[in-house]
Amino acid sequence: MPRLAIIPARGGSKRIPRKNIRDFLGKPIIAYAIEAALESGLFDQVIVSTDDVQIAEIARNFGAETPFLRSAQNSNDTATTADVISEVLDAYKKQHIVWQQAACIYPCAPFVTADLLLQASRVLAQQQADVVFPVIRYGHPIQRALKLDAAGKISSLLDGYTQTRTQDLESAFHDAGMFYFFDVARFEQTRSLRTENTIAIEIDENHAQDIDSESDWQLAELKYQNLK
């Protein structure tokens, strides 16, 4: 079955400059995603979609391909992951290459592993899902979330749960921000990575870290060192 791994890595990251190729415990952070995809043996091609020549060179050094540079239109702050995926798939169609399955693996996801990608691939096939991706359980029930006004006074974000015991509240989950494994035909129909036929794989919060700030980066390195 033809499978493609897409690692989207634009050069213009704002919150952490040059984030996608910054050193993470001895090598550029994007290298972890590339190596996991290659190690899984799932993919006919592992490519990096980027607008940045330096990122492209580093990606190739770690075994990925960069068959084309990303357009300026899909390299700005408003371009979505779905936009980037669509551009890649359209570029291959012009070469008369059609993929059946694909994975979009984020470049700042050092915790992604070949085993997790293999698990997602099996779930996609066995449950005939549109999309499979990892999620993390919230540590505290979101129904009991609080909000603050300008003076610092608190109120409930959601009404009706103040007196409910936390153990009686339904668990909630959030996207782990690592990857999406998907059926290409269904993606092209829906242009969405979140359909009614999407399956989640729950992972432990110590096996992932969203990296949007310097403190996030430091926490990710601590978590990774602890695991390894």
PDB file of C-alpha atoms in Angstrom:
ATOM      1  CA  MET A   1       0.000   0.000   0.000  1.00  0.00           C
ATOM      2  CA  PRO A   2       1.533   3.360  -1.002  1.00  0.00           C
ATOM      3  CA  ARG A   3       2.151   5.435   2.138  1.00  0.00           C
ATOM      4  CA  LEU A   4       3.635   8.890   2.498  1.00  0.00           C
ATOM      5  CA  ALA A   5       5.019  10.650   5.567  1.00  0.00           C
ATOM      6  CA  ILE A   6       4.769  14.453   5.484  1.00  0.00           C
ATOM      7  CA  ILE A   7       6.687  16.543   8.015  1.00  0.00           C
ATOM      8  CA  PRO A   8       5.578  20.197   7.760  1.00  0.00           C
ATOM      9  CA  ALA A   9       8.369  22.547   8.812  1.00  0.00           C
ATOM     10  CA  ARG A  10       8.201  26.164   7.724  1.00  0.00           C
ATOM     11  CA  GLY A  11      11.035  28.533   8.442  1.00  0.00           C
ATOM     12  CA  GLY A  12       9.073  31.404   9.966  1.00  0.00           C
ATOM     13  CA  SER A  13       8.252  30.141  13.460  1.00  0.00           C
ATOM     14  CA  LYS A  14       7.535  33.143  15.683  1.00  0.00           C
ATOM     15  CA  ARG A  15       7.370  32.110  19.340  1.00  0.00           C
ATOM     16  CA  ILE A  16      10.622  30.117  19.194  1.00  0.00           C
ATOM     17  CA  PRO A  17      12.742  31.335  16.265  1.00  0.00           C
ATOM     18  CA  ARG A  18      14.109  28.567  14.015  1.00  0.00           C
ATOM     19  CA  LYS A  19      12.214  26.162  16.256  1.00  0.00           C
ATOM     20  CA  ASN A  20      12.040  23.296  13.775  1.00  0.00           C
ATOM     21  CA  ILE A  21      15.826  22.899  13.523  1.00  0.00           C
ATOM     22  CA  ARG A  22      16.858  24.027  17.000  1.00  0.00           C
ATOM     23  CA  ASP A  23      19.112  21.627  18.869  1.00  0.00           C
ATOM     24  CA  PHE A  24      17.185  19.226  21.101  1.00  0.00           C
ATOM     25  CA  LEU A  25      19.547  17.146  23.236  1.00  0.00           C
ATOM     26  CA  GLY A  26      22.226  16.877  20.605  1.00  0.00           C
ATOM     27  CA  LYS A  27      20.482  17.059  17.236  1.00  0.00           C
ATOM     28  CA  PRO A  28      17.935  19.219  15.389  1.00  0.00           C
ATOM     29  CA  ILE A  29      14.493  18.549  16.799  1.00  0.00           C
ATOM     30  CA  ILE A  30      13.089  17.707  13.349  1.00  0.00           C
ATOM     31  CA  ALA A  31      15.490  14.749  13.192  1.00  0.00           C
ATOM     32  CA  TYR A  32      13.409  12.814  15.732  1.00  0.00           C
ATOM     33  CA  ALA A  33      10.303  12.843  13.523  1.00  0.00           C
ATOM     34  CA  ILE A  34      12.318  11.884  10.444  1.00  0.00           C
ATOM     35  CA  GLU A  35      14.061   9.019  12.215  1.00  0.00           C
ATOM     36  CA  ALA A  36      10.833   7.630  13.693  1.00  0.00           C
ATOM     37  CA  ALA A  37       9.148   7.649  10.280  1.00  0.00           C
ATOM     38  CA  LEU A  38      12.113   5.917   8.632  1.00  0.00           C
ATOM     39  CA  GLU A  39      12.507   3.395  11.451  1.00  0.00           C
ATOM     40  CA  SER A  40       8.846   2.374  11.221  1.00  0.00           C
ATOM     41  CA  GLY A  41       9.368   1.024   7.705  1.00  0.00           C
ATOM     42  CA  LEU A  42       5.821   2.077   6.880  1.00  0.00           C
ATOM     43  CA  PHE A  43       6.474   4.728   4.277  1.00  0.00           C
ATOM     44  CA  ASP A  44       7.515   4.665   0.650  1.00  0.00           C
ATOM     45  CA  GLN A  45       8.667   8.255   1.062  1.00  0.00           C
ATOM     46  CA  VAL A  46       9.388  10.483   4.042  1.00  0.00           C
ATOM     47  CA  ILE A  47       9.322  14.117   2.959  1.00  0.00           C
ATOM     48  CA  VAL A  48       9.682  17.486   4.629  1.00  0.00           C
ATOM     49  CA  SER A  49       7.426  20.265   3.368  1.00  0.00           C
ATOM     50  CA  THR A  50       9.290  23.518   3.925  1.00  0.00           C
ATOM     51  CA  ASP A  51       9.865  26.947   2.432  1.00  0.00           C
ATOM     52  CA  ASP A  52      13.317  27.146   3.991  1.00  0.00           C
ATOM     53  CA  VAL A  53      16.510  26.033   2.235  1.00  0.00           C
ATOM     54  CA  GLN A  54      18.398  25.408   5.489  1.00  0.00           C
ATOM     55  CA  ILE A  55      15.609  23.243   6.893  1.00  0.00           C
ATOM     56  CA  ALA A  56      15.509  21.317   3.618  1.00  0.00           C
ATOM     57  CA  GLU A  57      19.253  20.650   3.787  1.00  0.00           C
ATOM     58  CA  ILE A  58      19.106  19.447   7.392  1.00  0.00           C
ATOM     59  CA  ALA A  59      16.117  17.227   6.573  1.00  0.00           C
ATOM     60  CA  ARG A  60      18.035  15.572   3.749  1.00  0.00           C
ATOM     61  CA  ASN A  61      21.019  15.045   6.029  1.00  0.00           C
ATOM     62  CA  PHE A  62      18.815  12.936   8.295  1.00  0.00           C
ATOM     63  CA  GLY A  63      17.324  10.874   5.471  1.00  0.00           C
ATOM     64  CA  ALA A  64      14.173  12.740   4.453  1.00  0.00           C
ATOM     65  CA  GLU A  65      13.392  13.927   0.940  1.00  0.00           C
ATOM     66  CA  THR A  66      12.474  17.469  -0.100  1.00  0.00           C
ATOM     67  CA  PRO A  67      11.032  17.021  -3.600  1.00  0.00           C
ATOM     68  CA  PHE A  68       9.613  20.556  -3.709  1.00  0.00           C
ATOM     69  CA  LEU A  69       9.616  23.719  -1.621  1.00  0.00           C
ATOM     70  CA  ARG A  70       6.391  24.875  -0.025  1.00  0.00           C
ATOM     71  CA  SER A  71       4.602  27.831  -1.600  1.00  0.00           C
ATOM     72  CA  ALA A  72       4.614  31.251   0.063  1.00  0.00           C
ATOM     73  CA  GLN A  73       0.827  31.029   0.355  1.00  0.00           C
ATOM     74  CA  ASN A  74       1.102  27.994   2.626  1.00  0.00           C
ATOM     75  CA  SER A  75       4.098  29.281   4.578  1.00  0.00           C
ATOM     76  CA  ASN A  76       2.369  32.130   6.392  1.00  0.00           C
ATOM     77  CA  ASP A  77       0.802  32.241   9.852  1.00  0.00           C
ATOM     78  CA  THR A  78      -2.712  31.508   8.588  1.00  0.00           C
ATOM     79  CA  ALA A  79      -1.982  28.354   6.594  1.00  0.00           C
ATOM     80  CA  THR A  80      -3.424  25.245   8.239  1.00  0.00           C
ATOM     81  CA  THR A  81      -2.013  21.748   8.437  1.00  0.00           C
ATOM     82  CA  ALA A  82      -4.742  20.654   6.006  1.00  0.00           C
ATOM     83  CA  ASP A  83      -3.611  23.342   3.542  1.00  0.00           C
ATOM     84  CA  VAL A  84      -0.043  22.052   3.650  1.00  0.00           C
ATOM     85  CA  ILE A  85      -1.119  18.427   3.223  1.00  0.00           C
ATOM     86  CA  SER A  86      -3.341  19.330   0.279  1.00  0.00           C
ATOM     87  CA  GLU A  87      -0.506  21.179  -1.433  1.00  0.00           C
ATOM     88  CA  VAL A  88       1.765  18.143  -1.095  1.00  0.00           C
ATOM     89  CA  LEU A  89      -0.860  15.707  -2.377  1.00  0.00           C
ATOM     90  CA  ASP A  90      -1.700  18.004  -5.314  1.00  0.00           C
ATOM     91  CA  ALA A  91       1.994  18.238  -6.237  1.00  0.00           C
ATOM     92  CA  TYR A  92       2.212  14.456  -6.389  1.00  0.00           C
ATOM     93  CA  LYS A  93      -0.950  14.221  -8.453  1.00  0.00           C
ATOM     94  CA  LYS A  94       0.681  16.419 -11.075  1.00  0.00           C
ATOM     95  CA  GLN A  95       3.348  13.720 -11.262  1.00  0.00           C
ATOM     96  CA  HIS A  96       0.594  11.051 -11.509  1.00  0.00           C
ATOM     97  CA  ILE A  97       1.452   9.695  -8.069  1.00  0.00           C
ATOM     98  CA  VAL A  98      -1.463   8.846  -5.765  1.00  0.00           C
ATOM     99  CA  TRP A  99      -1.092   7.796  -2.139  1.00  0.00           C
ATOM    100  CA  GLN A 100      -3.528   5.599  -0.215  1.00  0.00           C
ATOM    101  CA  GLN A 101      -2.434   6.469   3.316  1.00  0.00           C
ATOM    102  CA  ALA A 102      -0.337   9.243   4.771  1.00  0.00           C
ATOM    103  CA  ALA A 103       0.927  10.510   8.081  1.00  0.00           C
ATOM    104  CA  CYS A 104       1.484  14.154   8.894  1.00  0.00           C
ATOM    105  CA  ILE A 105       4.147  14.189  11.611  1.00  0.00           C
ATOM    106  CA  TYR A 106       4.924  17.460  13.327  1.00  0.00           C
ATOM    107  CA  PRO A 107       8.602  18.482  13.313  1.00  0.00           C
ATOM    108  CA  CYS A 108       8.684  19.413  17.009  1.00  0.00           C
ATOM    109  CA  ALA A 109       7.480  16.029  18.248  1.00  0.00           C
ATOM    110  CA  PRO A 110      10.597  14.306  19.599  1.00  0.00           C
ATOM    111  CA  PHE A 111       8.472  11.793  21.515  1.00  0.00           C
ATOM    112  CA  VAL A 112       6.985  10.224  18.386  1.00  0.00           C
ATOM    113  CA  THR A 113       8.200   6.655  17.933  1.00  0.00           C
ATOM    114  CA  ALA A 114       8.165   4.051  15.198  1.00  0.00           C
ATOM    115  CA  ASP A 115       6.037   1.811  17.452  1.00  0.00           C
ATOM    116  CA  LEU A 116       3.405   4.510  17.899  1.00  0.00           C
ATOM    117  CA  LEU A 117       3.230   5.098  14.145  1.00  0.00           C
ATOM    118  CA  LEU A 118       2.886   1.350  13.573  1.00  0.00           C
ATOM    119  CA  GLN A 119       0.084   1.203  16.139  1.00  0.00           C
ATOM    120  CA  ALA A 120      -1.750   4.056  14.420  1.00  0.00           C
ATOM    121  CA  SER A 121      -1.372   2.332  11.053  1.00  0.00           C
ATOM    122  CA  ARG A 122      -2.896  -0.873  12.443  1.00  0.00           C
ATOM    123  CA  VAL A 123      -5.825   0.984  14.023  1.00  0.00           C
ATOM    124  CA  LEU A 124      -6.488   2.876  10.786  1.00  0.00           C
ATOM    125  CA  ALA A 125      -6.708  -0.394   8.872  1.00  0.00           C
ATOM    126  CA  GLN A 126      -8.505  -2.531  11.446  1.00  0.00           C
ATOM    127  CA  GLN A 127     -11.188   0.032  12.278  1.00  0.00           C
ATOM    128  CA  GLN A 128     -11.388   1.474   8.752  1.00  0.00           C
ATOM    129  CA  ALA A 129     -10.960   4.927  10.245  1.00  0.00           C
ATOM    130  CA  ASP A 130     -10.522   8.204   8.396  1.00  0.00           C
ATOM    131  CA  VAL A 131      -7.875   9.488  10.809  1.00  0.00           C
ATOM    132  CA  VAL A 132      -5.976   8.190  13.828  1.00  0.00           C
ATOM    133  CA  PHE A 133      -3.994  10.375  16.211  1.00  0.00           C
ATOM    134  CA  PRO A 134      -2.682  10.288  19.804  1.00  0.00           C
ATOM    135  CA  VAL A 135      -4.454  12.074  22.646  1.00  0.00           C
ATOM    136  CA  ILE A 136      -3.693  12.837  26.291  1.00  0.00           C
ATOM    137  CA  ARG A 137      -6.179  12.742  29.159  1.00  0.00           C
ATOM    138  CA  TYR A 138      -6.609  16.025  31.039  1.00  0.00           C
ATOM    139  CA  GLY A 139      -5.236  15.676  34.554  1.00  0.00           C
ATOM    140  CA  HIS A 140      -8.222  17.467  36.113  1.00  0.00           C
ATOM    141  CA  PRO A 141     -11.864  17.424  34.938  1.00  0.00           C
ATOM    142  CA  ILE A 142     -12.376  20.316  32.530  1.00  0.00           C
ATOM    143  CA  GLN A 143     -15.976  20.664  33.761  1.00  0.00           C
ATOM    144  CA  ARG A 144     -14.512  22.190  36.941  1.00  0.00           C
ATOM    145  CA  ALA A 145     -12.365  24.725  35.078  1.00  0.00           C
ATOM    146  CA  LEU A 146     -12.249  28.295  36.404  1.00  0.00           C
ATOM    147  CA  LYS A 147     -11.929  31.671  34.719  1.00  0.00           C
ATOM    148  CA  LEU A 148     -10.646  34.980  36.080  1.00  0.00           C
ATOM    149  CA  ASP A 149     -11.867  38.500  35.473  1.00  0.00           C
ATOM    150  CA  ALA A 150      -9.640  41.574  35.252  1.00  0.00           C
ATOM    151  CA  ALA A 151      -9.608  41.895  39.046  1.00  0.00           C
ATOM    152  CA  GLY A 152      -8.603  38.275  39.535  1.00  0.00           C
ATOM    153  CA  LYS A 153     -11.989  37.103  40.801  1.00  0.00           C
ATOM    154  CA  ILE A 154     -12.881  33.555  39.859  1.00  0.00           C
ATOM    155  CA  SER A 155     -16.017  32.038  38.371  1.00  0.00           C
ATOM    156  CA  SER A 156     -16.842  28.713  36.775  1.00  0.00           C
ATOM    157  CA  LEU A 157     -16.061  28.353  33.098  1.00  0.00           C
ATOM    158  CA  LEU A 158     -18.973  25.908  32.820  1.00  0.00           C
ATOM    159  CA  ASP A 159     -22.136  26.110  34.915  1.00  0.00           C
ATOM    160  CA  GLY A 160     -23.612  23.224  36.854  1.00  0.00           C
ATOM    161  CA  TYR A 161     -20.567  21.285  38.048  1.00  0.00           C
ATOM    162  CA  THR A 162     -19.474  23.149  41.194  1.00  0.00           C
ATOM    163  CA  GLN A 163     -20.882  20.513  43.563  1.00  0.00           C
ATOM    164  CA  THR A 164     -20.174  17.470  41.393  1.00  0.00           C
ATOM    165  CA  ARG A 165     -17.477  15.143  42.676  1.00  0.00           C
ATOM    166  CA  THR A 166     -14.502  15.046  40.326  1.00  0.00           C
ATOM    167  CA  GLN A 167     -14.616  11.226  40.183  1.00  0.00           C
ATOM    168  CA  ASP A 168     -18.164  11.445  38.806  1.00  0.00           C
ATOM    169  CA  LEU A 169     -17.201  13.665  35.871  1.00  0.00           C
ATOM    170  CA  GLU A 170     -16.462  12.332  32.416  1.00  0.00           C
ATOM    171  CA  SER A 171     -12.813  12.282  31.344  1.00  0.00           C
ATOM    172  CA  ALA A 172     -11.721  14.680  28.622  1.00  0.00           C
ATOM    173  CA  PHE A 173      -8.768  14.487  26.254  1.00  0.00           C
ATOM    174  CA  HIS A 174      -6.682  16.793  24.083  1.00  0.00           C
ATOM    175  CA  ASP A 175      -4.662  16.312  20.932  1.00  0.00           C
ATOM    176  CA  ALA A 176      -1.093  15.297  21.785  1.00  0.00           C
ATOM    177  CA  GLY A 177       0.195  17.412  18.887  1.00  0.00           C
ATOM    178  CA  MET A 178       2.376  14.658  17.433  1.00  0.00           C
ATOM    179  CA  PHE A 179       0.919  13.291  14.204  1.00  0.00           C
ATOM    180  CA  TYR A 180      -2.165  12.363  12.189  1.00  0.00           C
ATOM    181  CA  PHE A 181      -2.310   9.054  10.303  1.00  0.00           C
ATOM    182  CA  PHE A 182      -5.044   9.222   7.669  1.00  0.00           C
ATOM    183  CA  ASP A 183      -6.742   7.723   4.668  1.00  0.00           C
ATOM    184  CA  VAL A 184      -5.830   9.969   1.754  1.00  0.00           C
ATOM    185  CA  ALA A 185      -9.067   9.530  -0.217  1.00  0.00           C
ATOM    186  CA  ARG A 186     -11.180  10.475   2.800  1.00  0.00           C
ATOM    187  CA  PHE A 187      -8.960  13.467   3.551  1.00  0.00           C
ATOM    188  CA  GLU A 188      -9.379  14.729   0.003  1.00  0.00           C
ATOM    189  CA  GLN A 189     -13.158  14.408   0.373  1.00  0.00           C
ATOM    190  CA  THR A 190     -13.380  16.135   3.746  1.00  0.00           C
ATOM    191  CA  ARG A 191     -10.211  18.274   3.867  1.00  0.00           C
ATOM    192  CA  SER A 192     -10.326  17.598   7.595  1.00  0.00           C
ATOM    193  CA  LEU A 193      -8.195  15.733  10.111  1.00  0.00           C
ATOM    194  CA  ARG A 194     -11.114  15.499  12.523  1.00  0.00           C
ATOM    195  CA  THR A 195     -14.086  13.589  11.144  1.00  0.00           C
ATOM    196  CA  GLU A 196     -16.853  11.547  12.755  1.00  0.00           C
ATOM    197  CA  ASN A 197     -14.776   8.479  11.929  1.00  0.00           C
ATOM    198  CA  THR A 198     -11.603   9.553  13.723  1.00  0.00           C
ATOM    199  CA  ILE A 199     -10.016   7.217  16.281  1.00  0.00           C
ATOM    200  CA  ALA A 200      -7.758   8.272  19.146  1.00  0.00           C
ATOM    201  CA  ILE A 201      -4.869   6.439  20.754  1.00  0.00           C
ATOM    202  CA  GLU A 202      -4.439   7.491  24.382  1.00  0.00           C
ATOM    203  CA  ILE A 203      -0.873   8.085  25.508  1.00  0.00           C
ATOM    204  CA  ASP A 204       0.585   9.134  28.842  1.00  0.00           C
ATOM    205  CA  GLU A 205       1.281  12.832  29.398  1.00  0.00           C
ATOM    206  CA  ASN A 206       4.921  11.980  30.109  1.00  0.00           C
ATOM    207  CA  HIS A 207       5.281  10.720  26.519  1.00  0.00           C
ATOM    208  CA  ALA A 208       4.492  14.020  24.805  1.00  0.00           C
ATOM    209  CA  GLN A 209       4.948  17.761  25.222  1.00  0.00           C
ATOM    210  CA  ASP A 210       3.517  20.638  23.216  1.00  0.00           C
ATOM    211  CA  ILE A 211       6.378  23.084  22.643  1.00  0.00           C
ATOM    212  CA  ASP A 212       5.295  26.706  22.306  1.00  0.00           C
ATOM    213  CA  SER A 213       7.615  28.491  24.747  1.00  0.00           C
ATOM    214  CA  GLU A 214      11.070  28.267  26.289  1.00  0.00           C
ATOM    215  CA  SER A 215       9.645  26.645  29.416  1.00  0.00           C
ATOM    216  CA  ASP A 216       7.858  24.074  27.233  1.00  0.00           C
ATOM    217  CA  TRP A 217      11.183  23.323  25.534  1.00  0.00           C
ATOM    218  CA  GLN A 218      12.970  22.813  28.834  1.00  0.00           C
ATOM    219  CA  LEU A 219      10.175  20.581  30.128  1.00  0.00           C
ATOM    220  CA  ALA A 220      10.269  18.520  26.928  1.00  0.00           C
ATOM    221  CA  GLU A 221      14.004  17.939  27.342  1.00  0.00           C
ATOM    222  CA  LEU A 222      13.525  16.880  30.965  1.00  0.00           C
ATOM    223  CA  LYS A 223      10.724  14.481  30.019  1.00  0.00           C
ATOM    224  CA  TYR A 224      12.738  13.023  27.148  1.00  0.00           C
ATOM    225  CA  GLN A 225      15.825  12.507  29.315  1.00  0.00           C
ATOM    226  CA  ASN A 226      13.685  10.849  31.972  1.00  0.00           C
ATOM    227  CA  LEU A 227      12.204   8.436  29.425  1.00  0.00           C
ATOM    228  CA  LYS A 228      15.485   7.576  27.745  1.00  0.00           C
TER     229      LYS A 228
END
